[in-house]
Short mmCIF file of C-alpha atoms in Angstrom, two decimals:
data_model
loop_
_atom_site.label_atom_id
_atom_site.label_comp_id
_atom_site.label_asym_id
_atom_site.label_seq_id
_atom_site.Cartn_x
_atom_site.Cartn_y
_atom_site.Cartn_z
CA MET A 8 77.24 168.04 157.44
CA MET A 9 79.68 170.35 155.67
CA LEU A 10 83.07 171.12 157.07
CA CYS A 11 83.64 174.65 155.75
CA GLY A 12 85.77 177.48 157.20
CA SER A 13 89.13 179.00 156.95
CA LEU A 14 92.25 176.83 157.19
CA GLU A 15 95.57 177.94 158.55
CA LEU A 16 97.09 180.44 156.29
CA ALA A 17 100.49 179.68 154.80
CA ALA A 18 101.30 182.14 152.04
CA GLN A 19 102.04 185.52 153.50
CA SER A 20 101.14 187.29 150.24
CA ASP A 21 97.82 185.63 150.23
CA ARG A 22 96.99 186.20 153.92
CA GLN A 23 95.06 189.44 153.72
CA LEU A 24 92.95 188.39 150.83
CA ILE A 25 91.97 185.03 152.37
CA ARG A 26 91.33 186.75 155.79
CA GLN A 27 89.01 189.22 154.08
CA GLY A 28 87.27 186.34 152.24
CA ASN A 29 86.84 184.43 155.56
CA LYS A 30 85.26 187.51 157.10
CA LEU A 31 82.76 187.82 154.20
CA TYR A 32 82.08 184.04 154.41
CA HIS A 33 81.15 184.20 158.04
CA GLN A 34 78.86 187.11 157.23
CA GLN A 35 77.20 184.74 154.70
CA ASN A 36 78.17 187.04 151.99
CA PHE A 37 79.39 184.10 149.80
CA ALA A 38 79.63 185.85 146.49
CA LYS A 39 82.05 188.44 147.72
CA ALA A 40 84.03 185.81 149.67
CA GLU A 41 84.32 183.92 146.37
CA VAL A 42 85.86 186.96 144.71
CA GLU A 43 88.38 187.41 147.50
CA TYR A 44 89.37 183.66 147.37
CA GLN A 45 89.91 184.03 143.56
CA LYS A 46 92.10 186.91 144.04
CA ALA A 47 94.24 184.86 146.54
CA LEU A 48 94.51 182.16 143.94
CA ALA A 49 95.53 184.67 141.29
CA LYS A 50 98.46 185.54 143.51
CA ASN A 51 99.32 181.95 144.36
CA PRO A 52 97.66 179.30 142.25
CA ARG A 53 98.89 176.51 144.59
CA ASN A 54 97.38 177.96 147.74
CA THR A 55 95.32 175.03 148.98
CA GLN A 56 93.53 177.01 151.66
CA ALA A 57 92.16 179.34 149.04
CA MET A 58 91.17 176.44 146.84
CA TYR A 59 89.25 174.84 149.82
CA ASN A 60 87.60 178.00 151.07
CA LEU A 61 86.65 178.88 147.45
CA GLY A 62 85.07 175.48 147.12
CA CYS A 63 83.05 176.06 150.35
CA ALA A 64 81.92 179.44 149.05
CA LEU A 65 80.80 177.90 145.83
CA MET A 66 78.87 175.18 147.70
CA GLN A 67 76.96 177.70 149.62
CA GLN A 68 75.92 179.29 146.34
CA GLN A 69 74.70 175.99 144.91
CA LYS A 70 77.54 176.14 142.30
CA ASP A 71 78.19 172.50 142.98
CA SER A 72 80.08 171.60 139.83
CA ALA A 73 82.54 174.44 140.20
CA ALA A 74 82.92 173.64 143.94
CA VAL A 75 83.85 170.04 143.21
CA GLN A 76 86.42 171.19 140.72
CA GLN A 77 88.07 173.46 143.31
CA LEU A 78 87.96 170.93 146.06
CA GLU A 79 89.49 168.19 143.83
CA ASN A 80 92.32 170.65 142.97
CA ALA A 81 92.82 171.13 146.75
CA GLY A 82 92.75 167.34 147.50
CA LYS A 83 95.42 166.80 144.89
CA THR A 84 97.67 169.55 146.16
CA GLU A 85 97.14 169.43 149.92
CA THR A 86 99.78 167.52 151.95
CA SER A 87 98.08 167.78 155.32
CA LYS A 88 96.06 164.67 155.94
CA LEU A 89 93.47 166.48 158.20
CA ARG A 90 92.94 169.07 155.55
CA LYS A 91 92.73 166.55 152.86
CA ALA A 92 90.11 164.63 154.87
CA MET A 93 88.03 167.87 155.07
CA VAL A 94 88.29 168.31 151.28
CA TYR A 95 87.00 164.79 150.44
CA HIS A 96 84.41 164.93 153.07
CA ASN A 97 82.80 168.08 151.32
CA ILE A 98 83.15 166.36 147.86
CA GLY A 99 81.21 163.40 149.42
CA VAL A 100 78.48 165.73 150.62
CA ILE A 101 77.98 167.34 147.16
CA CYS A 102 77.84 164.03 145.45
CA GLN A 103 75.37 162.54 147.98
CA LYS A 104 73.20 165.54 147.57
CA HIS A 105 72.89 164.74 143.78
CA GLN A 106 72.30 161.06 144.42
CA MET A 107 75.64 160.15 142.97
CA TYR A 108 76.18 157.60 145.67
CA GLY A 109 79.08 155.67 144.16
CA GLU A 110 81.11 158.94 143.81
CA ALA A 111 80.12 160.02 147.32
CA ILE A 112 81.19 156.70 148.78
CA ASP A 113 84.58 156.87 147.21
CA ALA A 114 85.06 160.44 148.45
CA TYR A 115 84.04 159.48 152.07
CA LYS A 116 86.36 156.52 151.96
CA GLU A 117 89.22 158.77 150.89
CA SER A 118 88.43 161.14 153.66
CA LEU A 119 88.53 158.34 156.19
CA ARG A 120 91.85 157.13 154.90
CA ASN A 121 93.23 160.51 155.88
CA ASN A 122 91.29 160.86 159.16
CA PRO A 123 89.96 157.46 160.39
CA SER A 124 88.66 159.06 163.62
CA ASP A 125 86.13 161.18 161.84
CA ASN A 126 82.84 159.70 162.97
CA GLU A 127 80.76 162.19 161.10
CA THR A 128 82.21 161.11 157.73
CA ARG A 129 81.81 157.52 158.85
CA TYR A 130 78.11 158.15 159.52
CA ASN A 131 77.75 159.83 156.17
CA LEU A 132 79.46 156.82 154.45
CA GLU A 133 77.00 154.27 156.03
CA LEU A 134 73.96 156.40 155.15
CA CYS A 135 75.19 156.72 151.58
CA LYS A 136 75.53 153.03 151.30
CA ARG A 137 72.00 152.45 152.39
CA GLN A 138 70.81 155.18 149.98
CA GLN A 139 72.71 153.53 147.17
CA LYS A 140 71.19 150.08 148.04
CA LYS A 141 67.69 151.60 147.95
CA GLN A 142 68.42 153.33 144.63
CA ASN A 143 69.51 150.06 143.08
CA GLN A 144 66.36 148.27 144.36
CA ASN A 145 64.19 151.00 142.88
CA LYS A 146 65.90 150.54 139.52
CA ASN A 147 65.28 146.85 139.66
CA ASP A 148 61.69 147.32 140.64
CA GLY A 149 61.34 149.84 137.82
CA GLY A 150 62.55 147.22 135.33
CA GLN A 151 59.96 144.80 136.61
CA ASN A 152 57.29 147.39 136.46
CA ASP A 153 58.25 148.11 132.86
CA ASP A 154 57.75 144.44 132.05
CA LYS A 155 54.49 144.52 133.77
CA ASN A 156 53.42 147.65 132.04
CA GLN A 157 54.13 146.05 128.74
CA GLN A 158 52.09 143.05 129.62
CA ASP A 159 49.30 145.37 130.79
CA LYS A 160 49.51 147.26 127.41
CA LYS A 161 49.04 143.96 125.62
CA GLU A 162 46.09 143.04 127.67
CA ASP A 163 44.43 146.47 127.15
CA LYS A 164 45.16 146.27 123.42
CA LYS A 165 43.43 142.78 123.34
CA GLN A 166 40.50 144.14 125.29
CA ASN A 167 40.24 147.17 122.93
CA ASN A 168 40.21 144.84 119.96
CA ASP A 169 37.54 142.77 121.45
CA LYS A 170 35.55 145.97 122.16
CA ASP A 171 36.03 147.11 118.56
CA LYS A 172 34.89 143.73 117.24
CA ASN A 173 31.73 143.91 119.43
CA LYS A 174 31.11 147.46 118.10
CA ASP A 175 31.40 146.27 114.61
CA GLN A 176 28.93 143.56 115.29
CA GLN A 177 26.55 146.11 116.91
CA LYS A 178 26.91 148.31 113.83
CA GLN A 179 25.94 145.44 111.56
CA GLN A 180 22.84 144.55 113.39
CA PRO A 181 21.00 147.93 112.60
CA LYS A 182 21.78 147.26 108.99
CA GLU A 183 20.03 144.01 109.09
CA GLN A 184 17.06 145.64 110.88
CA MET A 185 16.90 148.28 108.23
CA SER A 186 16.81 145.62 105.55
CA LYS A 187 13.83 143.99 107.30
CA GLU A 188 12.09 147.32 107.49
CA ASN A 189 12.77 148.00 103.77
CA ALA A 190 11.38 144.48 102.88
CA GLU A 191 8.23 145.23 104.92
CA GLN A 192 7.93 148.57 103.26
CA LEU A 193 8.29 147.00 99.81
CA LEU A 194 5.79 144.29 100.70
CA ASN A 195 3.21 146.82 101.90
CA ALA A 196 3.79 148.92 98.82
CA ALA A 197 3.23 145.87 96.56
CA MET A 198 0.00 144.98 98.50
CA GLN A 199 -1.22 148.62 98.11
CA GLU A 200 -0.39 148.53 94.53
CA GLU A 201 -2.21 145.12 94.03
CA LYS A 202 -5.19 146.44 95.96
CA ALA A 203 -5.22 149.49 93.73
CA THR A 204 -4.97 147.40 90.67
CA GLN A 205 -7.88 145.24 91.77
CA GLN A 206 -9.95 148.37 92.42
CA ARG A 207 -9.14 149.59 88.84
CA LEU A 208 -10.02 146.34 87.38
CA LYS A 209 -13.27 146.26 89.27
CA LYS A 210 -14.12 149.75 88.06
CA ALA A 211 -13.12 148.79 84.53
CA MET A 212 -15.54 145.94 84.62
CA GLN A 213 -18.28 148.03 85.87
CA HIS A 214 -17.81 151.00 83.35
CA PRO A 215 -18.44 148.73 80.21
CA GLN A 216 -21.73 147.59 81.62
CA LYS A 217 -22.83 151.28 82.09
CA ARG A 218 -21.76 152.12 78.69
CA GLN A 219 -23.63 149.19 77.21
CA LEU A 220 -26.73 150.23 79.12
CA GLN A 221 -26.40 153.74 77.93
CA LYS A 222 -25.79 152.91 74.43
CA ASN A 223 -28.89 150.66 74.41
CA TRP A 224 -31.12 153.34 75.90
#
C-alpha cells in the first residue's frame, strides 16, 4: 500500500500552495496538485513536504520515474525518521511494481531502519523477497529451457535431414521407373521395326515372282 498524503507544513511561505495542492490531491485532481507542489518547491527548493507530496502526485499519474526522483530528493533532505520511512516505503512500492525487487528490498529496509514498527512495510519486504526468489528461479529455468530448446532444434534438424534424404531417394525412384519404361518402349519399337522389315522382305520376295510370271506370259 502507498503512504501518500500531506505532511506537516513547515515553511510559512509555502503553506498556502501546499495546502491548495493537498486539496486538489484529495479530490483526485493529481495533475493540478502536481502544479501546486511544483510552485511550492519553486519558492523553497528544500521543502521536503512539497517533494514528498509531489512524488505522491506523480505516482498517481503513473509517472513513476519522476516520482522516484522526487522521493529520493525528499529522503536525502528529510530529517524526521517517520517522514523518511514514508518516503522509502513509497520508493519500494514503485520498484516492486516494476519487478525491480532488489531496489525495492533496499528501499523497504531503509524504511524499516527509520520506523521499525511499520508492519505494512515489513509485510511488503517479505513479499518482495519471495517475488525476487521466484524471479530468480524463473531465470534459471529459462536458461535450462534454452539448452533444451537448442537440443530440440538439433534433433529437429537431424529429422529434417533424414526426411530430405528420404525425399531424394523417392525422387530417384521415378527416374529408374521412367528408364525401364523407356527401355520397354524402345524394345517394342525395335520389335515393330523388325516385324515391318520382315513384312517388307516377304513382299519383296513375292513381287519378283510375280514379275517373272508376268514377263514370261
